[in-house]
PDB file of C-alpha atoms and ligand atoms in Angstrom:
ATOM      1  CA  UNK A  15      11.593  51.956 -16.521  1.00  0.00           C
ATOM      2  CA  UNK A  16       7.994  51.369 -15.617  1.00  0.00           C
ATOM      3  CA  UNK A  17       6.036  47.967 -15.116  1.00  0.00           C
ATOM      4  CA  UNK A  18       4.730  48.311 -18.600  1.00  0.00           C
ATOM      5  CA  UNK A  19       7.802  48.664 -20.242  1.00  0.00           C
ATOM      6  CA  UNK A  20       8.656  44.831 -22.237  1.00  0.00           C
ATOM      7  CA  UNK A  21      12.208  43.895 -20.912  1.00  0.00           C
ATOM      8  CA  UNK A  22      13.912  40.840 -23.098  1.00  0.00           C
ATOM      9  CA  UNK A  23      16.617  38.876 -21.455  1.00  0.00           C
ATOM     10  CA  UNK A  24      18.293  36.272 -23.758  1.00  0.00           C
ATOM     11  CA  UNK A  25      20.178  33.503 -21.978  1.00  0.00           C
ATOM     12  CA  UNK A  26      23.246  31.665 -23.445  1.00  0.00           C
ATOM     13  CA  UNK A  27      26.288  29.140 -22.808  1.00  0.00           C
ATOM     14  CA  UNK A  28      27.462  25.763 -24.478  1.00  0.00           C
ATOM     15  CA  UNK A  29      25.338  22.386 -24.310  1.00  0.00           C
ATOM     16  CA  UNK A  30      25.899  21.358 -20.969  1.00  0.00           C
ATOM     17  CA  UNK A  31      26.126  25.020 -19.118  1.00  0.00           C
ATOM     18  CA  UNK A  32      22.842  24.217 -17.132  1.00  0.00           C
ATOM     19  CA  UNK A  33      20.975  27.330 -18.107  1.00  0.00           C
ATOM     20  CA  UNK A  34      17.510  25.617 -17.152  1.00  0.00           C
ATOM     21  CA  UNK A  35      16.790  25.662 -13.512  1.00  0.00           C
ATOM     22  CA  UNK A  36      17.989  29.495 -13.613  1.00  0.00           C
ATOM     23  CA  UNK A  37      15.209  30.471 -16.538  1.00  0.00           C
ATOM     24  CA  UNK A  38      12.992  28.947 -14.428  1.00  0.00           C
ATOM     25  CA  UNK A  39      13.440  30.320 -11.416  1.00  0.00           C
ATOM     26  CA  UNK A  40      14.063  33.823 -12.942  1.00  0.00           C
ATOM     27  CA  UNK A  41      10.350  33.658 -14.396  1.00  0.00           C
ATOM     28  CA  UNK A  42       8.938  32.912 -10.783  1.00  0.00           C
ATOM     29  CA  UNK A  43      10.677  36.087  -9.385  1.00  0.00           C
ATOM     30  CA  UNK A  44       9.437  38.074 -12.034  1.00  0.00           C
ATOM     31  CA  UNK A  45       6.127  36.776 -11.720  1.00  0.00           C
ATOM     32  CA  UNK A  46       6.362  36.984  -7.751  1.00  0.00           C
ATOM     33  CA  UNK A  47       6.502  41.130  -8.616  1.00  0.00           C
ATOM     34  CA  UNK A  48       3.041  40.386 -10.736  1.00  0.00           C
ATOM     35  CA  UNK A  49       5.130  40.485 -14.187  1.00  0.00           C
ATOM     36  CA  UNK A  50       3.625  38.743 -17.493  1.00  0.00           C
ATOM     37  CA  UNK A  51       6.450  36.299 -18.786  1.00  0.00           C
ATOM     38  CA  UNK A  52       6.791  35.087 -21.589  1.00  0.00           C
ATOM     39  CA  UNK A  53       9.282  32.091 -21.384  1.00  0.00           C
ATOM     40  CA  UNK A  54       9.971  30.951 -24.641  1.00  0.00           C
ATOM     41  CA  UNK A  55      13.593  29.438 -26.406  1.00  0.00           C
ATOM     42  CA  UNK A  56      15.711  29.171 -29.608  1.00  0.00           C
ATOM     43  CA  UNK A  57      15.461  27.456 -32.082  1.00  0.00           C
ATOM     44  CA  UNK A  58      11.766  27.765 -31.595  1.00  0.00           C
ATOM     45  CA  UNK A  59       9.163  29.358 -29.714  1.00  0.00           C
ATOM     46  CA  UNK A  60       6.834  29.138 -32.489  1.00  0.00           C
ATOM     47  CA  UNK A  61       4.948  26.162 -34.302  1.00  0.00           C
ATOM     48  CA  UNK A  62       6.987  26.616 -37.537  1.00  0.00           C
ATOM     49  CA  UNK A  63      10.273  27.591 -35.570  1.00  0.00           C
ATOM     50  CA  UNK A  64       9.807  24.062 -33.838  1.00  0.00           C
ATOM     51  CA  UNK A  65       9.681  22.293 -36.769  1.00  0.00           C
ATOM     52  CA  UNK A  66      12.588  24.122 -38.308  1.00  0.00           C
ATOM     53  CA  UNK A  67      14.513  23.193 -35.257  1.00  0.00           C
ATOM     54  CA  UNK A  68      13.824  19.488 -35.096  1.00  0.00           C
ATOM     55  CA  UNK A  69      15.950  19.657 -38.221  1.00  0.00           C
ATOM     56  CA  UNK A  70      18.235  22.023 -37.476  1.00  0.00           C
ATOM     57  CA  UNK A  71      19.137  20.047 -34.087  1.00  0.00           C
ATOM     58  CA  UNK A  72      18.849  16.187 -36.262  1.00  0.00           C
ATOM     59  CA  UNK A  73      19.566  16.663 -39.852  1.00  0.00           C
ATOM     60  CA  UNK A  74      23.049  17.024 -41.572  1.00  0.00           C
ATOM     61  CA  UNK A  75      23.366  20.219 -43.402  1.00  0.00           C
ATOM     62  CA  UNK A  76      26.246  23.039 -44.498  1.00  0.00           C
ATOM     63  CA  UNK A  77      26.877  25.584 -42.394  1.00  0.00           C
ATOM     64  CA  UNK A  78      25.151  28.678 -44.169  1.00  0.00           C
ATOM     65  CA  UNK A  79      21.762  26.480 -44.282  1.00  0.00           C
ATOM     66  CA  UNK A  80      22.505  25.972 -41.095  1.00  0.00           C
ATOM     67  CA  UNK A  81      21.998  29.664 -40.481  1.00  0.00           C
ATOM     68  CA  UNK A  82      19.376  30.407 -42.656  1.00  0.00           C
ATOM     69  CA  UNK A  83      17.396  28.059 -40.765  1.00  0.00           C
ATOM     70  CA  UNK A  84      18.357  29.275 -37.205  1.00  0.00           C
ATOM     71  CA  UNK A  85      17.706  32.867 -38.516  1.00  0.00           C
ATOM     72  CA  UNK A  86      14.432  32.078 -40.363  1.00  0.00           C
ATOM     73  CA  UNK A  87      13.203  30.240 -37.275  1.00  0.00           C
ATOM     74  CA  UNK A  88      14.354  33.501 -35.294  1.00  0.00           C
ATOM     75  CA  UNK A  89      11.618  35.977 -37.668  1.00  0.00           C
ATOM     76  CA  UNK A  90       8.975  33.669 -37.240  1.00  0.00           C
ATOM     77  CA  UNK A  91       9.798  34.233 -33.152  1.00  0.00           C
ATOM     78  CA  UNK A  92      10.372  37.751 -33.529  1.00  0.00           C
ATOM     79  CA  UNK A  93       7.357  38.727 -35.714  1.00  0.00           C
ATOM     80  CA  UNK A  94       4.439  36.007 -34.025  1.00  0.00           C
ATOM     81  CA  UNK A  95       5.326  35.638 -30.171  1.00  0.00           C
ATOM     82  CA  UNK A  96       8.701  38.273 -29.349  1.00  0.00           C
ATOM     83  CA  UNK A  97       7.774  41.384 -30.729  1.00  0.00           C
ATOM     84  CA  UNK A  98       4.071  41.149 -29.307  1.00  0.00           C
ATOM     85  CA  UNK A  99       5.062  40.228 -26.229  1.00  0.00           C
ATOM     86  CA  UNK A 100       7.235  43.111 -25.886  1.00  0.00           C
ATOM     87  CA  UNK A 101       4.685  45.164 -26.760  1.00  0.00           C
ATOM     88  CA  UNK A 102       2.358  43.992 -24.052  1.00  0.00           C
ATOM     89  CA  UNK A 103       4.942  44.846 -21.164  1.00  0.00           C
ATOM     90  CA  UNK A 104       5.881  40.869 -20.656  1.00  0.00           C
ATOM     91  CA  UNK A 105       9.330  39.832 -19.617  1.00  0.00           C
ATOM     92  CA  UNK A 106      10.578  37.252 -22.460  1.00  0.00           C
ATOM     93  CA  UNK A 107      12.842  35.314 -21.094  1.00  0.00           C
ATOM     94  CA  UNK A 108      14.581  33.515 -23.847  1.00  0.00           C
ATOM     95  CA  UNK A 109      17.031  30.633 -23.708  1.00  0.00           C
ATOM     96  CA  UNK A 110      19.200  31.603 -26.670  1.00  0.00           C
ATOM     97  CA  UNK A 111      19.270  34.020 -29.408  1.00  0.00           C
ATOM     98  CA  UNK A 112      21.443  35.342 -32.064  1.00  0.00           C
ATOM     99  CA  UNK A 113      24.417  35.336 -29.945  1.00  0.00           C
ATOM    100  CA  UNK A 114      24.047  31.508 -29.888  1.00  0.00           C
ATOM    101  CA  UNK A 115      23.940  31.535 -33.785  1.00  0.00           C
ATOM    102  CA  UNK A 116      27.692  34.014 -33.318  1.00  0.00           C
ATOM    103  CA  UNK A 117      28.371  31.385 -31.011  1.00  0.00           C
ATOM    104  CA  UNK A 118      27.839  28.120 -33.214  1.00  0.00           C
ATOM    105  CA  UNK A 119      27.637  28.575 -36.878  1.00  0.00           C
ATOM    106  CA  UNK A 120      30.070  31.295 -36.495  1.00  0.00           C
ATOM    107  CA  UNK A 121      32.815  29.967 -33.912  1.00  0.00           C
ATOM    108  CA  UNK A 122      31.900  26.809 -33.795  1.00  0.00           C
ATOM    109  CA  UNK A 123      31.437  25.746 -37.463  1.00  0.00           C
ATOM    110  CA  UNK A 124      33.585  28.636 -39.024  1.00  0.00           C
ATOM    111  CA  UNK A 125      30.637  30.439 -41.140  1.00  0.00           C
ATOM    112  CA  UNK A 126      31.850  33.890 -41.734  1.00  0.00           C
ATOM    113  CA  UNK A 127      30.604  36.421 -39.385  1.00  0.00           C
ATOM    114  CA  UNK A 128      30.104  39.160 -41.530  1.00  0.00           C
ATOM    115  CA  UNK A 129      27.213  37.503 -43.172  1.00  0.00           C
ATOM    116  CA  UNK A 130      26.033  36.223 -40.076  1.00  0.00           C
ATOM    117  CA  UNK A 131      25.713  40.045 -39.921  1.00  0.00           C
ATOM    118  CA  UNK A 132      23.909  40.866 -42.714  1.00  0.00           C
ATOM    119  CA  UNK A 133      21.504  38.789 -41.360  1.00  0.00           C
ATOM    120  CA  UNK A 134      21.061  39.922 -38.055  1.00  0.00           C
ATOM    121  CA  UNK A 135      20.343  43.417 -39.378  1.00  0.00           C
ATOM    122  CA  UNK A 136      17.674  42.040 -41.752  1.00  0.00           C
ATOM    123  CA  UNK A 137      15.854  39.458 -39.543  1.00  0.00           C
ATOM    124  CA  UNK A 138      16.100  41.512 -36.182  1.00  0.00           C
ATOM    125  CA  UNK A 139      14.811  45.106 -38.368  1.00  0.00           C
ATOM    126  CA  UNK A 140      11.697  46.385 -36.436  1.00  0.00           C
ATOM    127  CA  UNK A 141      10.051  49.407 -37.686  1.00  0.00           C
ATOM    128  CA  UNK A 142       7.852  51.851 -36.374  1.00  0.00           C
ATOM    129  CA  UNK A 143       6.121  54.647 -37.633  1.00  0.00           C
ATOM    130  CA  UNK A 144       9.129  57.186 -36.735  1.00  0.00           C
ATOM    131  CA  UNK A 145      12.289  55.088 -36.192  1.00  0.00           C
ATOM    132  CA  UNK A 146      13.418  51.677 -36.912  1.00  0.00           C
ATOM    133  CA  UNK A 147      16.167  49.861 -35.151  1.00  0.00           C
ATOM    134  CA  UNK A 148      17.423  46.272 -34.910  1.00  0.00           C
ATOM    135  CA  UNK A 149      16.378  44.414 -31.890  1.00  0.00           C
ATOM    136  CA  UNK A 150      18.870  43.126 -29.081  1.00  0.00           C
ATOM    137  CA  UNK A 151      18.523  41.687 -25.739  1.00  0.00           C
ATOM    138  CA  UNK A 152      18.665  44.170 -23.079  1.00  0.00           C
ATOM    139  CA  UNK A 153      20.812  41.996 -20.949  1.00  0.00           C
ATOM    140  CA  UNK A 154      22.172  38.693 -22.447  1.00  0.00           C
ATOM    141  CA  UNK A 155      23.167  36.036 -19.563  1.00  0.00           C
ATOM    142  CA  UNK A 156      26.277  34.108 -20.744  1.00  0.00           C
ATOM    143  CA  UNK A 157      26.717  30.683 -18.278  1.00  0.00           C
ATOM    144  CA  UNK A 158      30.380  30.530 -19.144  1.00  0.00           C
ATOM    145  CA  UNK A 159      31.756  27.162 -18.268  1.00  0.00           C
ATOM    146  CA  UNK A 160      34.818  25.487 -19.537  1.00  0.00           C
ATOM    147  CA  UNK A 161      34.260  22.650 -22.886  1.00  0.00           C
ATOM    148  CA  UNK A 162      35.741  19.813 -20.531  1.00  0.00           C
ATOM    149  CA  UNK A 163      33.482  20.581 -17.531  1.00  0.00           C
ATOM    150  CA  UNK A 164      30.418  20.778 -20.133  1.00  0.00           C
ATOM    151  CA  UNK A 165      31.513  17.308 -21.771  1.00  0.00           C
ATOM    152  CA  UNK A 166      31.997  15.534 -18.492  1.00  0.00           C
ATOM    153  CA  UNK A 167      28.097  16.909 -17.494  1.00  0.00           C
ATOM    154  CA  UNK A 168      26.906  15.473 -20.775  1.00  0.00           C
ATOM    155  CA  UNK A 169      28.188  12.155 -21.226  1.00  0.00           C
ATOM    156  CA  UNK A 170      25.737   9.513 -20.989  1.00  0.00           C
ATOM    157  CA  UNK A 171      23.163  12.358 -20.021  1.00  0.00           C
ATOM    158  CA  UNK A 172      20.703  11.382 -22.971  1.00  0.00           C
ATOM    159  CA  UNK A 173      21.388  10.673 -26.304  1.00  0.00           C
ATOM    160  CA  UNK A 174      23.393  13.692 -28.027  1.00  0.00           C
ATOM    161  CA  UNK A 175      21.429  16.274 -30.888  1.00  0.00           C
ATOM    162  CA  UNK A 176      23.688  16.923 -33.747  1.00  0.00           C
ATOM    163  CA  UNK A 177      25.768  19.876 -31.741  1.00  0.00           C
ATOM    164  CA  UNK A 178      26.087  17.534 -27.964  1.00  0.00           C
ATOM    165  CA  UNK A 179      27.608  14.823 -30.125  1.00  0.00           C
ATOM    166  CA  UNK A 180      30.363  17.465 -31.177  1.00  0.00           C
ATOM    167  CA  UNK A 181      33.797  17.096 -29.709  1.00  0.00           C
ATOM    168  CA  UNK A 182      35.286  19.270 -27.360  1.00  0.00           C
ATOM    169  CA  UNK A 183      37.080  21.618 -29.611  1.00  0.00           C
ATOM    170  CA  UNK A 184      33.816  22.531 -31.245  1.00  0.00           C
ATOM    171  CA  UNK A 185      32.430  23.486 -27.613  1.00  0.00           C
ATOM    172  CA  UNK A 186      35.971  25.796 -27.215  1.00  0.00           C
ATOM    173  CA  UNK A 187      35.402  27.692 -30.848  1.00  0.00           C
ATOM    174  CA  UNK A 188      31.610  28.097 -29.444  1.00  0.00           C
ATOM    175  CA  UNK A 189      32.669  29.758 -26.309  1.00  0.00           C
ATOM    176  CA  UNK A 190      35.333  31.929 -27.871  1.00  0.00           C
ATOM    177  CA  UNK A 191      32.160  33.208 -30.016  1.00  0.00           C
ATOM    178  CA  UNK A 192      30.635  34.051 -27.009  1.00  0.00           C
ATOM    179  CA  UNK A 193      33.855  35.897 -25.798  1.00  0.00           C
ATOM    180  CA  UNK A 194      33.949  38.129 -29.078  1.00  0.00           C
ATOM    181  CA  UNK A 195      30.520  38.427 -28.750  1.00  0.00           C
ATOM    182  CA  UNK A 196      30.425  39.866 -24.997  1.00  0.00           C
ATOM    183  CA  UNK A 197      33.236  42.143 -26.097  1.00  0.00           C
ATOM    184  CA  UNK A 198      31.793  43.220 -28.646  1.00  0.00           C
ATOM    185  CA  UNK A 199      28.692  44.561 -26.895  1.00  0.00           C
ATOM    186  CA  UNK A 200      29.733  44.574 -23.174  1.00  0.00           C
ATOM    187  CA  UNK A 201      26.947  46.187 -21.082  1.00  0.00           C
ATOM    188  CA  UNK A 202      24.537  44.060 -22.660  1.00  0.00           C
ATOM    189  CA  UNK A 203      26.599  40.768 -21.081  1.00  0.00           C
ATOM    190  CA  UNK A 204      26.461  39.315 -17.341  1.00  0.00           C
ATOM    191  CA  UNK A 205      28.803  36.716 -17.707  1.00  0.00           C
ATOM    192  CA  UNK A 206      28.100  33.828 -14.774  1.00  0.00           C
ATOM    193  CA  UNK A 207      30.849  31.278 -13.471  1.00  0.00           C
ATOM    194  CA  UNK A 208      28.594  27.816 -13.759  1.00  0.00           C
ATOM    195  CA  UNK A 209      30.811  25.785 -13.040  1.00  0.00           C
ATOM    196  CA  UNK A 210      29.513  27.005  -9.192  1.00  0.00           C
ATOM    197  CA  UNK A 211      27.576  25.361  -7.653  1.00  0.00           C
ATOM    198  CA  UNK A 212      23.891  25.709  -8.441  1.00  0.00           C
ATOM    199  CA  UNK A 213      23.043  27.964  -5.516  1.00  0.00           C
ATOM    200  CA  UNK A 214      26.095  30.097  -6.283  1.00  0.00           C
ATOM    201  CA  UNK A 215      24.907  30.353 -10.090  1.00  0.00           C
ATOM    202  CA  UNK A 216      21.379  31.577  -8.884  1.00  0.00           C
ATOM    203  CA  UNK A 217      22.832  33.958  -6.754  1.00  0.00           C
ATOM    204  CA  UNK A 218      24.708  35.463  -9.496  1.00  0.00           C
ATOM    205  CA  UNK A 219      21.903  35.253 -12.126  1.00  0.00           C
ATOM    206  CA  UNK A 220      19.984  37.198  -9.929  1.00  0.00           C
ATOM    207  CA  UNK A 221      22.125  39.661  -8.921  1.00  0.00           C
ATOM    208  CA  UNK A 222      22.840  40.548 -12.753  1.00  0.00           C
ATOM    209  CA  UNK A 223      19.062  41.445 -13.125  1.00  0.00           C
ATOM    210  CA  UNK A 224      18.814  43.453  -9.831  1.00  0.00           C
ATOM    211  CA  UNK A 225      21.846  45.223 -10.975  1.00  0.00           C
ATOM    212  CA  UNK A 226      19.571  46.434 -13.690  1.00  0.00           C
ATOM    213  CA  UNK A 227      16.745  47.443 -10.772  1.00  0.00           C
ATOM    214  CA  UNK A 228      14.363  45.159 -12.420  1.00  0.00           C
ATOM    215  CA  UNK A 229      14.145  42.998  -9.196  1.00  0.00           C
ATOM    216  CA  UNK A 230      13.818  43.931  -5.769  1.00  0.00           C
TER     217      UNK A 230
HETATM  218  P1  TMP B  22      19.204  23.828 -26.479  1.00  0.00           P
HETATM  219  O1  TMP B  22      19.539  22.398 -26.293  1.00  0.00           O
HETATM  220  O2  TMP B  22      19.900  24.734 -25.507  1.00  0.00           O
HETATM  221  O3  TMP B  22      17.760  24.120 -26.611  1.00  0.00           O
HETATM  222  O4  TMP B  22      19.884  24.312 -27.841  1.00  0.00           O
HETATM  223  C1  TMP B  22      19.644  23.892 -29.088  1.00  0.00           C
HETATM  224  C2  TMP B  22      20.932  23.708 -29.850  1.00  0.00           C
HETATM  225  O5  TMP B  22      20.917  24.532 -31.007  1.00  0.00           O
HETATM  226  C3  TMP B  22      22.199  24.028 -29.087  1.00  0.00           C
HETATM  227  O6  TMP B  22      23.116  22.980 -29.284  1.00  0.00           O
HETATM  228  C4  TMP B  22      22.719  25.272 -29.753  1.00  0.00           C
HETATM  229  C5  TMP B  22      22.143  25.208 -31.144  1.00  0.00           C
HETATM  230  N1  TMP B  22      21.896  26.524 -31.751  1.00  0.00           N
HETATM  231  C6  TMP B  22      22.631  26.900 -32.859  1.00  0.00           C
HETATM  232  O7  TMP B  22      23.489  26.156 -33.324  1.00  0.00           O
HETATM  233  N2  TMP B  22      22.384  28.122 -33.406  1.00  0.00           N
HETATM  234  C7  TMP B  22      21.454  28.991 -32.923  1.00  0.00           C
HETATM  235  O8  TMP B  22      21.279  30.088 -33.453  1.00  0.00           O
HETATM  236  C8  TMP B  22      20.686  28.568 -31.769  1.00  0.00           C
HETATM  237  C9  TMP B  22      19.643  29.483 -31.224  1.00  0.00           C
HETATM  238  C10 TMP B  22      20.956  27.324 -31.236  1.00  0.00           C
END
């Protein structure tokens, strides 16, 4: 891989998995090797994917709207700030993607995963002059931490979107999603203990992108 090559790491875990800090500080070590990043998240990333997730996070709706939304919101990133960034040579460095709507609609809230499929091969189709193929992460960072742990770091944190107020069951289907997902593809996966400490966790986060040799 060269310095002009666009690298897109997608970074995932339940509510409560402390992701943050780590996106963060993964952008200033990219940076610190004179990278472009482009930090950016899910639902959103875009003006219209904002406003679709200020409803997808507030307003009651079935679960197949539910996806439509997440994966409409998702184009919209793809199409106006993803794909050009890619094509720049940035590192995007995105806290959640389509593994997060696996994750969710599909573990969490039951929708059925083949359509979640369907989906994913429409909205994710990019096509070039020669080939087309359907875009993934090239690494996907799971913070895998245990629904209890998660619930006891959220309560009374701030007051709870429409998936934080969901009890802990919910949190266990969303992490089994993960599981099936990470099996499913598993050199695309670094899955991270976080329930580390933090310093342990960064340690680990970046060791799964030198791994890769994209940091020193
Ligand atoms: P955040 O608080 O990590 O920004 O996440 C937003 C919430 O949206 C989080 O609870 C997970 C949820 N979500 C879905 O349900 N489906 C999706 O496809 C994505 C990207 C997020």
């Amino acid at each position: 891989m060269t310095t002009t090559d666009g690298l897109f790491i997608s970074f995932e875990g339940i509510d409560g998995a402390g992701k943050s800090t780590h996106i963060d500080g993964l952008a200033q070590a990219f940076r610190a090797q004179g990278r472009a990043v482009t930090l950016t998240r899910e639902p959103g990333g875009t003006a219209l994917a904002e406003k679709l997730r200020i409803m997808v996070l507030n307003d009651p709706m079935d679960a197949m709207t539910e996806a439509l939304l997440v994966f409409a919101a998702r184009r919209d990133h793809l199409q106006q700030c993803i794909e050009p960034a890619l094509a720049r040579g940035d590192v995007v460095l995105c806290d959640r993607f389509t593994d997060a709507t696996f994750a969710y609609q599909g573990g969490g809230r039951g929708f059925d995963l083949q359509l979640l499929s369907i989906m994913e091969q429409w909205v994710q189709a990019v096509r070039g002059p020669e080939v087309g193929f359907i875009r993934q992460p090239d690494l996907t960072v799971w913070f895998d931490l245990p629904a209890e742990i998660a619930a006891q770091r959220l309560a009374g944190a701030r007051t709870p979107d429409k998936f934080e107020a969901q009890p802990v069951e919910f949190f266990r289907r969303v992490s089994d999603g993960y599981l099936n997902r990470m099996t499913a593809s598993p050199a695309r996966f670094a899955r991270i203990a976080a329930d580390n400490t933090r310093d342990a966790v960064w340690l680990d986060v970046l060791q799964a992108v030198q791994i890769k040799g994209w940091l020193p």
